[in-house]
Coordinates of C-alpha atoms and ligand atoms in Angstrom, one line a residue:
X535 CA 0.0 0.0 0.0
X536 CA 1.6 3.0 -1.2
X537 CA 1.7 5.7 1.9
X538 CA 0.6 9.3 0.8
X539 CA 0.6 11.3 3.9
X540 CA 3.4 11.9 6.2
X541 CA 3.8 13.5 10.0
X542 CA 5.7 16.4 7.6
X543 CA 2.8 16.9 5.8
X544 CA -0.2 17.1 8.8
X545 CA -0.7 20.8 10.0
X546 CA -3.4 23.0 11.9
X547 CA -6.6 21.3 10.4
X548 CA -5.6 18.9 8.4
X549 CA -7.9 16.0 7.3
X550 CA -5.7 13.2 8.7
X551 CA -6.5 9.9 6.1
X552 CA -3.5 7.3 6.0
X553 CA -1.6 4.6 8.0
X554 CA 0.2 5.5 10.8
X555 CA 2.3 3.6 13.2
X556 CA 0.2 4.1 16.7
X557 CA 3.1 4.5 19.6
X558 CA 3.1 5.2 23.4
X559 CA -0.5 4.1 23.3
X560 CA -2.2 5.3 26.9
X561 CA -6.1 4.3 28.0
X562 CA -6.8 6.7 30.9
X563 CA -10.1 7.4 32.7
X564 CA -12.3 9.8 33.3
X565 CA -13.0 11.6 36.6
X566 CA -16.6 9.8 35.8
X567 CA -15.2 6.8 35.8
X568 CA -17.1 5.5 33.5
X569 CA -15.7 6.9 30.5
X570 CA -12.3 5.7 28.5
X571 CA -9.8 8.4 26.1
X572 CA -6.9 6.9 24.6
X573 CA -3.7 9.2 24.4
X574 CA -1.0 8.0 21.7
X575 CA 1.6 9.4 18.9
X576 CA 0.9 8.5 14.9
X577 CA 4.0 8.1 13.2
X578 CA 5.9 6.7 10.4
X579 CA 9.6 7.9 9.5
X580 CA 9.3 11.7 9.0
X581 CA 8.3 11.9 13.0
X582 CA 5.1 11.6 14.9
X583 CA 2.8 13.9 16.5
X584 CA 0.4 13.1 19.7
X585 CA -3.0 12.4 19.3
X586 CA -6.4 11.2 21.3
X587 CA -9.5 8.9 20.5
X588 CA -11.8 10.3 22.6
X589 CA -14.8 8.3 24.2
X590 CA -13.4 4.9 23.6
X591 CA -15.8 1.8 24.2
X592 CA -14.7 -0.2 26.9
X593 CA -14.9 -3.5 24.8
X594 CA -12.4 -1.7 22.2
X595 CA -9.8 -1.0 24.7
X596 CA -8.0 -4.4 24.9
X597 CA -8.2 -4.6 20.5
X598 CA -6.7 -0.9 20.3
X599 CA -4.0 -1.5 22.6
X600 CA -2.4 -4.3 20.5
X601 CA -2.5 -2.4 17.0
X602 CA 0.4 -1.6 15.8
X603 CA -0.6 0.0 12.4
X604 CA -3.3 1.3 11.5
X605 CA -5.4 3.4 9.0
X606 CA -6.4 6.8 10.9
X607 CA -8.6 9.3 10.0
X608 CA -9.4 12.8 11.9
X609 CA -8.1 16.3 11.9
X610 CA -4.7 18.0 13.4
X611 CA -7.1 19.9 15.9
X612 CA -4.9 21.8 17.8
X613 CA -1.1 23.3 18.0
X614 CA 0.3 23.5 21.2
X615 CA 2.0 26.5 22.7
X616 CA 5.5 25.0 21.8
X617 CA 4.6 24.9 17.8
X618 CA 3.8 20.6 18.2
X619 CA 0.8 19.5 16.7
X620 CA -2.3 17.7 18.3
X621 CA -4.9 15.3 16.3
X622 CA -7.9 14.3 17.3
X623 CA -8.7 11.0 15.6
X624 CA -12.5 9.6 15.1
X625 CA -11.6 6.2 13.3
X626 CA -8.9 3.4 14.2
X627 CA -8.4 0.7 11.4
X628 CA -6.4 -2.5 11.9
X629 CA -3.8 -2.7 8.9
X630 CA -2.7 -6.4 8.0
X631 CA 0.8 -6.3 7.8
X632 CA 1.5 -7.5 4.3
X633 CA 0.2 -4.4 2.8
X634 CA 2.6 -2.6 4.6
X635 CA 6.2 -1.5 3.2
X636 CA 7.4 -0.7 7.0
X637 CA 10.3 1.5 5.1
X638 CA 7.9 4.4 5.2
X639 CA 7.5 3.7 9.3
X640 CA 11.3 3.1 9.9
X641 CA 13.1 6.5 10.7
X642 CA 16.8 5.7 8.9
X643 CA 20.2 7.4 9.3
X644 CA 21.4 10.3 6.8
X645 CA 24.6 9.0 6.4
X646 CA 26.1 6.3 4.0
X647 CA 26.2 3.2 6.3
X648 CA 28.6 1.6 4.0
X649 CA 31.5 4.6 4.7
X650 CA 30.8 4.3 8.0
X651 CA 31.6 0.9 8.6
X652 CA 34.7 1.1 6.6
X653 CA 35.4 3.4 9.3
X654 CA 35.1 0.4 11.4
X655 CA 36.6 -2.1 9.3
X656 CA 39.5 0.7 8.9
X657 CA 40.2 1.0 12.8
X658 CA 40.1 -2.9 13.5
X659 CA 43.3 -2.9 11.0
X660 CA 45.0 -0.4 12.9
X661 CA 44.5 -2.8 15.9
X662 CA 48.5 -4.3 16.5
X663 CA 47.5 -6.3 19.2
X664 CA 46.5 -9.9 18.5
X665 CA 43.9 -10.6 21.5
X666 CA 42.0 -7.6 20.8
X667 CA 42.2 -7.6 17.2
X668 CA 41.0 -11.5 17.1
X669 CA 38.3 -10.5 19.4
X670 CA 37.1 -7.6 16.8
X671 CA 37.5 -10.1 13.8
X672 CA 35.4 -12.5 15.9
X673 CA 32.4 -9.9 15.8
X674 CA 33.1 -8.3 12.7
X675 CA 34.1 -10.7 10.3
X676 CA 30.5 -12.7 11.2
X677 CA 28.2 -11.3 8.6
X678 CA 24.7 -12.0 10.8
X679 CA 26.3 -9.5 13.0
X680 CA 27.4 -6.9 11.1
X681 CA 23.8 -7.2 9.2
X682 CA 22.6 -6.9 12.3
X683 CA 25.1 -4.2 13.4
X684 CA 24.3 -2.0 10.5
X685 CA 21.0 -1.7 10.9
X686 CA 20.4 -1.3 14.5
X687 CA 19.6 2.1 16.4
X688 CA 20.9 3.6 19.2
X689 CA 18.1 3.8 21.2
X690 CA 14.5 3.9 20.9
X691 CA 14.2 7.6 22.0
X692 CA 16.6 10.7 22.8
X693 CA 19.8 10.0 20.6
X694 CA 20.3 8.2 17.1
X695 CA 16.6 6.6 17.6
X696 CA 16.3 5.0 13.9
X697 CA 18.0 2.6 11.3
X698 CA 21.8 2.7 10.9
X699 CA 21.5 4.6 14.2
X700 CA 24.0 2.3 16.7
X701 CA 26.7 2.4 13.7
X702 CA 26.3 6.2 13.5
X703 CA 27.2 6.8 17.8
X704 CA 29.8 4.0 17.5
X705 CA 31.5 5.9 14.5
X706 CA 31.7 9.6 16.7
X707 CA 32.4 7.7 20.1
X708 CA 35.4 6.2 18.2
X709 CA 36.1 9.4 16.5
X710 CA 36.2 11.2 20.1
X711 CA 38.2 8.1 21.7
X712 CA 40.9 9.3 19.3
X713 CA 40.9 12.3 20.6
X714 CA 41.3 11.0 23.7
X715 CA 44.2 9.1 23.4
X716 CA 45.9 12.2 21.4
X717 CA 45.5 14.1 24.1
X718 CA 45.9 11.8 27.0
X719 CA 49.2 9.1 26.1
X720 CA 48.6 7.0 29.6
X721 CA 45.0 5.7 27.8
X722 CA 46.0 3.2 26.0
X723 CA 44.4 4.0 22.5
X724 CA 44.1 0.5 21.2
X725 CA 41.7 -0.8 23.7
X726 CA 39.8 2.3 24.0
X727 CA 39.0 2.1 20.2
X728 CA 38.5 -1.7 20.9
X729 CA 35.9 -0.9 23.7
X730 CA 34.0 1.7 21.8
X731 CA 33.6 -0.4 19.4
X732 CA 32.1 -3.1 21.2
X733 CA 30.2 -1.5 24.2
X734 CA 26.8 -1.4 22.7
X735 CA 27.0 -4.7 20.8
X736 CA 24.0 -5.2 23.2
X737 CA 22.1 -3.3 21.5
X738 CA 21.8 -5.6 18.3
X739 CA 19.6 -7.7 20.8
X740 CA 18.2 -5.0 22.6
X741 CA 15.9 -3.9 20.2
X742 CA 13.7 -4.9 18.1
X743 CA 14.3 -2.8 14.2
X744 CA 12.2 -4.9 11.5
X745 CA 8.4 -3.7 11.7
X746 CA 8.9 -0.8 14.5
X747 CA 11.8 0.2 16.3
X748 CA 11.0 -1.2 20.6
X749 CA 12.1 -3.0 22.8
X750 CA 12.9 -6.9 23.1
X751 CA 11.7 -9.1 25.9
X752 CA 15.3 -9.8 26.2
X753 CA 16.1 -5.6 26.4
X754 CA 13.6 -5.3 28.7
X755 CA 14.9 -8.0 30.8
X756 CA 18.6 -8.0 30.2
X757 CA 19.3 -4.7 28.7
X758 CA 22.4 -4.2 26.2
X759 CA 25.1 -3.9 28.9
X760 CA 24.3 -7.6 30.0
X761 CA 23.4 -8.8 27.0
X762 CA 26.9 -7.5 25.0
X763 CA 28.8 -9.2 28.1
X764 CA 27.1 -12.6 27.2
X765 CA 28.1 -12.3 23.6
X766 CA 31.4 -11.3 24.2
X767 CA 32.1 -14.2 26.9
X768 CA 30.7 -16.7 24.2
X769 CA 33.6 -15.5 21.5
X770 CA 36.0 -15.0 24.1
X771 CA 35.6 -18.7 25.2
X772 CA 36.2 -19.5 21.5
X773 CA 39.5 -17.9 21.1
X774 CA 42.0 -20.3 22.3
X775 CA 44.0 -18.6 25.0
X776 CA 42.8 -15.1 25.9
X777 CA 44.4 -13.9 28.7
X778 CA 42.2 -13.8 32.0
X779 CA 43.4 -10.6 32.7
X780 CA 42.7 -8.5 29.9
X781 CA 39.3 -10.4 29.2
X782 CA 38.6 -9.2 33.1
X783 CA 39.8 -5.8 31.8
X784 CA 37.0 -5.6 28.9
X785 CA 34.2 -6.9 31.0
X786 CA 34.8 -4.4 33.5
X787 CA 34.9 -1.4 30.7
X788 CA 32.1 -2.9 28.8
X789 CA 29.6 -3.3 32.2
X790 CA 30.7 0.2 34.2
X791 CA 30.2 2.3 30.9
X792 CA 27.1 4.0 31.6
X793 CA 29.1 5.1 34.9
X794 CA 26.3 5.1 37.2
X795 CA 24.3 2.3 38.9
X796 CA 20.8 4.6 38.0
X797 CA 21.9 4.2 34.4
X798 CA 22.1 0.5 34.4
X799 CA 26.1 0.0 35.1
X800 CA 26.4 -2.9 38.0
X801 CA 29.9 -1.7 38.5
X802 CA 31.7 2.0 38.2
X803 CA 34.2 2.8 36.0
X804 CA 37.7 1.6 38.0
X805 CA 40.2 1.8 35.3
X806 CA 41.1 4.5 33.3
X807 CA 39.8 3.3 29.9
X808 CA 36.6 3.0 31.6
X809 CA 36.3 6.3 32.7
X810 CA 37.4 7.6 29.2
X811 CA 35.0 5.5 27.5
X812 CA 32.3 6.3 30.0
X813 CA 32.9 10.0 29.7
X814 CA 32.9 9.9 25.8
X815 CA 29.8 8.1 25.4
X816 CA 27.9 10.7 27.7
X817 CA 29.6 13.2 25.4
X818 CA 28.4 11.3 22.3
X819 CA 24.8 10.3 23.5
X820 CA 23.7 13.5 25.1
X821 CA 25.8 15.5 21.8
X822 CA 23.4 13.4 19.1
X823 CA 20.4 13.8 21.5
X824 CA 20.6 17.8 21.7
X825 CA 21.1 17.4 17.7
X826 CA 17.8 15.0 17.3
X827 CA 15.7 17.7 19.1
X828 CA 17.0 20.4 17.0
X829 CA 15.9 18.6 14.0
X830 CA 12.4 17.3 15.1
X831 CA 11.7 21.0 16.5
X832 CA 12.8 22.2 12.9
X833 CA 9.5 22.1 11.2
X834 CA 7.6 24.1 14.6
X835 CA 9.1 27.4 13.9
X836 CA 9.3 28.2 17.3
X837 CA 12.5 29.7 19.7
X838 CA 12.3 27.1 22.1
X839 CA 11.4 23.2 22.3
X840 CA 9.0 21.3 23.8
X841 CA 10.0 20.0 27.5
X842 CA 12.7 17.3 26.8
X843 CA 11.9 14.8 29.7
X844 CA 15.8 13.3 28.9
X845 CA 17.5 17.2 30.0
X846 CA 14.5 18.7 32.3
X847 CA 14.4 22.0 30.3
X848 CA 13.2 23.1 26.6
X849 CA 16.1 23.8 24.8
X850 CA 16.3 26.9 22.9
X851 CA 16.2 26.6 18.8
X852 CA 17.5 29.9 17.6
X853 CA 21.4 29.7 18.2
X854 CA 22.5 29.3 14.7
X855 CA 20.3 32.1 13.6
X856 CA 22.3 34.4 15.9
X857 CA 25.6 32.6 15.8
X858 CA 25.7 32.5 11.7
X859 CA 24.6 36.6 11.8
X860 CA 27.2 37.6 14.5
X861 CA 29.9 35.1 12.9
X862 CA 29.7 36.8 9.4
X863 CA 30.7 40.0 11.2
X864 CA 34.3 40.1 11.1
X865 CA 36.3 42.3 12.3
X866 CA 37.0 44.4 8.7
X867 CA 33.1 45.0 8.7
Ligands
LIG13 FE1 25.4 1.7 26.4
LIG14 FE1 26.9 4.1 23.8

Protein backbone atom coordinates (compact mmCIF):
# COMPACT_ATOMS: atom_id res chain seq x y z
CA UNK A 1 0.00 0.00 0.00
CA UNK A 2 1.59 3.03 -1.16
CA UNK A 3 1.68 5.67 1.92
CA UNK A 4 0.61 9.32 0.76
CA UNK A 5 0.57 11.33 3.95
CA UNK A 6 3.39 11.94 6.17
CA UNK A 7 3.76 13.51 9.98
CA UNK A 8 5.67 16.39 7.62
CA UNK A 9 2.77 16.87 5.77
CA UNK A 10 -0.16 17.11 8.80
CA UNK A 11 -0.67 20.81 10.00
CA UNK A 12 -3.42 22.96 11.86
CA UNK A 13 -6.60 21.30 10.38
CA UNK A 14 -5.61 18.87 8.43
CA UNK A 15 -7.93 16.00 7.29
CA UNK A 16 -5.73 13.25 8.71
CA UNK A 17 -6.50 9.89 6.11
CA UNK A 18 -3.47 7.33 5.96
CA UNK A 19 -1.62 4.56 8.04
CA UNK A 20 0.16 5.47 10.81
CA UNK A 21 2.32 3.60 13.23
CA UNK A 22 0.19 4.12 16.71
CA UNK A 23 3.13 4.54 19.61
CA UNK A 24 3.08 5.17 23.44
CA UNK A 25 -0.48 4.11 23.34
CA UNK A 26 -2.17 5.35 26.88
CA UNK A 27 -6.12 4.32 27.95
CA UNK A 28 -6.80 6.72 30.87
CA UNK A 29 -10.09 7.41 32.71
CA UNK A 30 -12.25 9.82 33.31
CA UNK A 31 -13.00 11.63 36.56
CA UNK A 32 -16.60 9.77 35.80
CA UNK A 33 -15.16 6.83 35.84
CA UNK A 34 -17.08 5.50 33.47
CA UNK A 35 -15.73 6.93 30.46
CA UNK A 36 -12.31 5.74 28.47
CA UNK A 37 -9.82 8.39 26.13
CA UNK A 38 -6.90 6.89 24.57
CA UNK A 39 -3.75 9.18 24.38
CA UNK A 40 -1.04 8.02 21.67
CA UNK A 41 1.56 9.43 18.88
CA UNK A 42 0.93 8.49 14.93
CA UNK A 43 4.02 8.05 13.19
CA UNK A 44 5.86 6.69 10.38
CA UNK A 45 9.59 7.94 9.45
CA UNK A 46 9.31 11.66 9.01
CA UNK A 47 8.30 11.87 12.99
CA UNK A 48 5.12 11.65 14.92
CA UNK A 49 2.83 13.95 16.50
CA UNK A 50 0.43 13.09 19.65
CA UNK A 51 -2.99 12.37 19.31
CA UNK A 52 -6.42 11.23 21.33
CA UNK A 53 -9.53 8.87 20.53
CA UNK A 54 -11.75 10.28 22.60
CA UNK A 55 -14.79 8.29 24.15
CA UNK A 56 -13.42 4.89 23.64
CA UNK A 57 -15.81 1.85 24.16
CA UNK A 58 -14.75 -0.24 26.90
CA UNK A 59 -14.87 -3.49 24.75
CA UNK A 60 -12.37 -1.71 22.22
CA UNK A 61 -9.80 -0.98 24.74
CA UNK A 62 -8.03 -4.38 24.88
CA UNK A 63 -8.24 -4.61 20.53
CA UNK A 64 -6.65 -0.88 20.29
CA UNK A 65 -4.01 -1.50 22.64
CA UNK A 66 -2.42 -4.34 20.53
CA UNK A 67 -2.52 -2.45 17.03
CA UNK A 68 0.36 -1.58 15.80
CA UNK A 69 -0.57 0.01 12.40
CA UNK A 70 -3.28 1.34 11.54
CA UNK A 71 -5.43 3.42 9.02
CA UNK A 72 -6.39 6.79 10.86
CA UNK A 73 -8.59 9.30 10.04
CA UNK A 74 -9.40 12.78 11.93
CA UNK A 75 -8.14 16.30 11.94
CA UNK A 76 -4.71 18.01 13.38
CA UNK A 77 -7.15 19.95 15.92
CA UNK A 78 -4.85 21.76 17.84
CA UNK A 79 -1.15 23.33 18.01
CA UNK A 80 0.33 23.49 21.16
CA UNK A 81 2.01 26.52 22.71
CA UNK A 82 5.52 25.03 21.84
CA UNK A 83 4.57 24.93 17.83
CA UNK A 84 3.84 20.57 18.16
CA UNK A 85 0.82 19.51 16.67
CA UNK A 86 -2.28 17.70 18.34
CA UNK A 87 -4.87 15.27 16.26
CA UNK A 88 -7.85 14.28 17.30
CA UNK A 89 -8.70 11.02 15.57
CA UNK A 90 -12.48 9.64 15.09
CA UNK A 91 -11.56 6.22 13.26
CA UNK A 92 -8.90 3.37 14.19
CA UNK A 93 -8.42 0.66 11.42
CA UNK A 94 -6.41 -2.52 11.93
CA UNK A 95 -3.81 -2.69 8.92
CA UNK A 96 -2.65 -6.37 7.97
CA UNK A 97 0.83 -6.28 7.77
CA UNK A 98 1.52 -7.47 4.33
CA UNK A 99 0.16 -4.41 2.77
CA UNK A 100 2.57 -2.57 4.65
CA UNK A 101 6.18 -1.49 3.22
CA UNK A 102 7.43 -0.75 7.02
CA UNK A 103 10.28 1.51 5.15
CA UNK A 104 7.94 4.37 5.24
CA UNK A 105 7.49 3.72 9.26
CA UNK A 106 11.27 3.09 9.90
CA UNK A 107 13.11 6.51 10.66
CA UNK A 108 16.75 5.70 8.95
CA UNK A 109 20.19 7.44 9.27
CA UNK A 110 21.38 10.28 6.80
CA UNK A 111 24.55 9.00 6.35
CA UNK A 112 26.06 6.33 4.05
CA UNK A 113 26.24 3.21 6.29
CA UNK A 114 28.58 1.57 3.95
CA UNK A 115 31.49 4.56 4.68
CA UNK A 116 30.77 4.28 7.99
CA UNK A 117 31.59 0.90 8.58
CA UNK A 118 34.72 1.15 6.61
CA UNK A 119 35.36 3.41 9.27
CA UNK A 120 35.10 0.41 11.44
CA UNK A 121 36.59 -2.06 9.26
CA UNK A 122 39.54 0.71 8.94
CA UNK A 123 40.17 0.99 12.82
CA UNK A 124 40.12 -2.90 13.52
CA UNK A 125 43.27 -2.88 11.03
CA UNK A 126 45.00 -0.40 12.92
CA UNK A 127 44.53 -2.75 15.86
CA UNK A 128 48.50 -4.28 16.45
CA UNK A 129 47.54 -6.31 19.24
CA UNK A 130 46.55 -9.91 18.51
CA UNK A 131 43.88 -10.57 21.46
CA UNK A 132 41.98 -7.65 20.76
CA UNK A 133 42.22 -7.63 17.24
CA UNK A 134 41.03 -11.48 17.08
CA UNK A 135 38.31 -10.50 19.42
CA UNK A 136 37.10 -7.63 16.84
CA UNK A 137 37.53 -10.06 13.77
CA UNK A 138 35.41 -12.53 15.93
CA UNK A 139 32.36 -9.94 15.81
CA UNK A 140 33.11 -8.26 12.66
CA UNK A 141 34.10 -10.67 10.32
CA UNK A 142 30.47 -12.72 11.16
CA UNK A 143 28.20 -11.32 8.57
CA UNK A 144 24.73 -12.01 10.76
CA UNK A 145 26.35 -9.48 13.05
CA UNK A 146 27.43 -6.94 11.09
CA UNK A 147 23.84 -7.17 9.22
CA UNK A 148 22.58 -6.89 12.35
CA UNK A 149 25.09 -4.21 13.42
CA UNK A 150 24.30 -1.97 10.51
CA UNK A 151 20.96 -1.75 10.91
CA UNK A 152 20.39 -1.27 14.51
CA UNK A 153 19.64 2.15 16.38
CA UNK A 154 20.92 3.64 19.20
CA UNK A 155 18.14 3.80 21.20
CA UNK A 156 14.50 3.90 20.92
CA UNK A 157 14.20 7.59 22.01
CA UNK A 158 16.55 10.68 22.77
CA UNK A 159 19.84 9.96 20.57
CA UNK A 160 20.29 8.25 17.12
CA UNK A 161 16.61 6.56 17.64
CA UNK A 162 16.32 5.01 13.94
CA UNK A 163 17.98 2.56 11.33
CA UNK A 164 21.84 2.68 10.92
CA UNK A 165 21.50 4.55 14.20
CA UNK A 166 24.01 2.31 16.70
CA UNK A 167 26.70 2.45 13.65
CA UNK A 168 26.30 6.23 13.50
CA UNK A 169 27.17 6.80 17.83
CA UNK A 170 29.77 4.01 17.53
CA UNK A 171 31.50 5.91 14.51
CA UNK A 172 31.71 9.61 16.75
CA UNK A 173 32.36 7.65 20.11
CA UNK A 174 35.42 6.20 18.22
CA UNK A 175 36.05 9.41 16.47
CA UNK A 176 36.19 11.18 20.13
CA UNK A 177 38.19 8.13 21.66
CA UNK A 178 40.91 9.25 19.30
CA UNK A 179 40.85 12.30 20.58
CA UNK A 180 41.33 11.03 23.75
CA UNK A 181 44.24 9.12 23.37
CA UNK A 182 45.92 12.19 21.42
CA UNK A 183 45.48 14.15 24.09
CA UNK A 184 45.94 11.77 27.04
CA UNK A 185 49.20 9.13 26.12
CA UNK A 186 48.56 7.01 29.59
CA UNK A 187 45.03 5.71 27.82
CA UNK A 188 46.04 3.17 26.03
CA UNK A 189 44.39 3.97 22.47
CA UNK A 190 44.15 0.54 21.19
CA UNK A 191 41.73 -0.76 23.71
CA UNK A 192 39.84 2.30 23.99
CA UNK A 193 39.04 2.09 20.24
CA UNK A 194 38.46 -1.67 20.91
CA UNK A 195 35.92 -0.88 23.69
CA UNK A 196 34.03 1.72 21.83
CA UNK A 197 33.63 -0.45 19.37
CA UNK A 198 32.15 -3.08 21.22
CA UNK A 199 30.18 -1.48 24.23
CA UNK A 200 26.81 -1.40 22.70
CA UNK A 201 27.00 -4.70 20.79
CA UNK A 202 23.96 -5.23 23.19
CA UNK A 203 22.11 -3.34 21.51
CA UNK A 204 21.81 -5.60 18.26
CA UNK A 205 19.57 -7.73 20.80
CA UNK A 206 18.19 -4.96 22.64
CA UNK A 207 15.92 -3.86 20.22
CA UNK A 208 13.74 -4.93 18.12
CA UNK A 209 14.33 -2.80 14.22
CA UNK A 210 12.25 -4.93 11.51
CA UNK A 211 8.44 -3.70 11.71
CA UNK A 212 8.95 -0.85 14.46
CA UNK A 213 11.85 0.16 16.32
CA UNK A 214 10.96 -1.24 20.63
CA UNK A 215 12.09 -3.01 22.84
CA UNK A 216 12.89 -6.86 23.08
CA UNK A 217 11.68 -9.08 25.92
CA UNK A 218 15.34 -9.77 26.19
CA UNK A 219 16.10 -5.60 26.39
CA UNK A 220 13.57 -5.31 28.70
CA UNK A 221 14.94 -8.00 30.83
CA UNK A 222 18.58 -8.04 30.23
CA UNK A 223 19.34 -4.70 28.72
CA UNK A 224 22.45 -4.16 26.15
CA UNK A 225 25.08 -3.89 28.90
CA UNK A 226 24.31 -7.58 29.99
CA UNK A 227 23.44 -8.77 26.98
CA UNK A 228 26.85 -7.53 24.98
CA UNK A 229 28.76 -9.23 28.13
CA UNK A 230 27.13 -12.56 27.15
CA UNK A 231 28.07 -12.29 23.56
CA UNK A 232 31.41 -11.26 24.24
CA UNK A 233 32.09 -14.21 26.94
CA UNK A 234 30.73 -16.68 24.17
CA UNK A 235 33.56 -15.46 21.46
CA UNK A 236 36.00 -15.01 24.14
CA UNK A 237 35.65 -18.72 25.17
CA UNK A 238 36.17 -19.49 21.46
CA UNK A 239 39.53 -17.94 21.14
CA UNK A 240 42.02 -20.29 22.27
CA UNK A 241 43.99 -18.64 24.96
CA UNK A 242 42.80 -15.11 25.88
CA UNK A 243 44.44 -13.93 28.72
CA UNK A 244 42.21 -13.76 31.98
CA UNK A 245 43.35 -10.58 32.71
CA UNK A 246 42.73 -8.47 29.93
CA UNK A 247 39.28 -10.44 29.21
CA UNK A 248 38.64 -9.18 33.13
CA UNK A 249 39.79 -5.78 31.83
CA UNK A 250 37.00 -5.63 28.87
CA UNK A 251 34.23 -6.86 30.96
CA UNK A 252 34.76 -4.41 33.45
CA UNK A 253 34.88 -1.40 30.69
CA UNK A 254 32.12 -2.95 28.79
CA UNK A 255 29.62 -3.34 32.17
CA UNK A 256 30.67 0.22 34.17
CA UNK A 257 30.19 2.28 30.86
CA UNK A 258 27.15 3.96 31.59
CA UNK A 259 29.08 5.14 34.95
CA UNK A 260 26.32 5.08 37.16
CA UNK A 261 24.27 2.26 38.86
CA UNK A 262 20.85 4.57 38.01
CA UNK A 263 21.90 4.15 34.38
CA UNK A 264 22.12 0.54 34.36
CA UNK A 265 26.13 -0.02 35.10
CA UNK A 266 26.36 -2.88 38.00
CA UNK A 267 29.93 -1.75 38.54
CA UNK A 268 31.71 1.98 38.24
CA UNK A 269 34.24 2.83 35.99
CA UNK A 270 37.74 1.56 37.97
CA UNK A 271 40.19 1.76 35.26
CA UNK A 272 41.06 4.49 33.30
CA UNK A 273 39.75 3.31 29.88
CA UNK A 274 36.56 2.98 31.62
CA UNK A 275 36.29 6.28 32.75
CA UNK A 276 37.42 7.61 29.20
CA UNK A 277 34.99 5.46 27.48
CA UNK A 278 32.31 6.34 29.95
CA UNK A 279 32.91 10.02 29.66
CA UNK A 280 32.91 9.93 25.81
CA UNK A 281 29.82 8.08 25.40
CA UNK A 282 27.86 10.71 27.69
CA UNK A 283 29.55 13.25 25.42
CA UNK A 284 28.41 11.30 22.33
CA UNK A 285 24.82 10.33 23.52
CA UNK A 286 23.70 13.51 25.07
CA UNK A 287 25.75 15.47 21.84
CA UNK A 288 23.41 13.41 19.09
CA UNK A 289 20.41 13.82 21.50
CA UNK A 290 20.63 17.78 21.66
CA UNK A 291 21.10 17.35 17.67
CA UNK A 292 17.83 15.04 17.29
CA UNK A 293 15.66 17.68 19.13
CA UNK A 294 16.98 20.45 16.99
CA UNK A 295 15.88 18.62 14.01
CA UNK A 296 12.39 17.26 15.14
CA UNK A 297 11.74 20.98 16.53
CA UNK A 298 12.83 22.21 12.90
CA UNK A 299 9.52 22.10 11.16
CA UNK A 300 7.55 24.14 14.55
CA UNK A 301 9.11 27.43 13.87
CA UNK A 302 9.33 28.17 17.34
CA UNK A 303 12.55 29.67 19.66
CA UNK A 304 12.26 27.09 22.14
CA UNK A 305 11.44 23.21 22.31
CA UNK A 306 9.00 21.34 23.80
CA UNK A 307 10.03 20.01 27.47
CA UNK A 308 12.73 17.32 26.75
CA UNK A 309 11.89 14.77 29.73
CA UNK A 310 15.77 13.29 28.89
CA UNK A 311 17.51 17.25 29.95
CA UNK A 312 14.51 18.66 32.26
CA UNK A 313 14.42 21.97 30.30
CA UNK A 314 13.16 23.06 26.64
CA UNK A 315 16.10 23.79 24.79
CA UNK A 316 16.26 26.85 22.85
CA UNK A 317 16.24 26.58 18.84
CA UNK A 318 17.48 29.87 17.57
CA UNK A 319 21.44 29.71 18.24
CA UNK A 320 22.50 29.30 14.72
CA UNK A 321 20.30 32.11 13.63
CA UNK A 322 22.33 34.42 15.89
CA UNK A 323 25.63 32.57 15.76
CA UNK A 324 25.74 32.55 11.73
CA UNK A 325 24.60 36.62 11.80
CA UNK A 326 27.23 37.56 14.48
CA UNK A 327 29.87 35.09 12.89
CA UNK A 328 29.69 36.76 9.38
CA UNK A 329 30.65 40.01 11.20
CA UNK A 330 34.26 40.10 11.06
CA UNK A 331 36.27 42.27 12.32
CA UNK A 332 36.97 44.41 8.71
CA UNK A 333 33.14 45.02 8.70
FE1 LIG B 1 25.35 1.70 26.41
FE1 LIG C 1 26.92 4.09 23.76
Amino acid sequence: MVKKQMVTDLNLNTRINDIFLLKDVEFKVRRDKKTIDMFFKIADKAGEIEAINWDVPNDRVEKLSKIKFARVQGYVTKKKIDGTLQATVSSLTETPPLDLDYSDYLPQSKKDLDELMNIVYSNIELIKNIYLKKLLKAFFDDQEFVEKFKKAPAATKVHQPYLGGLLEHTCNLVKICETMGDIYKEINREFLITMALLHDIGKIREYTYDRVIEYTDEGKLLGHIAIGLEMIDQKIKNLNNFPPDLELMIKHTLLSHHGRFEFGSPKLPSILTAIALHYADEIEAKISGFINIKEESGNFNEKWSKWIWWLERPVYLDEEIILKDKISETEED
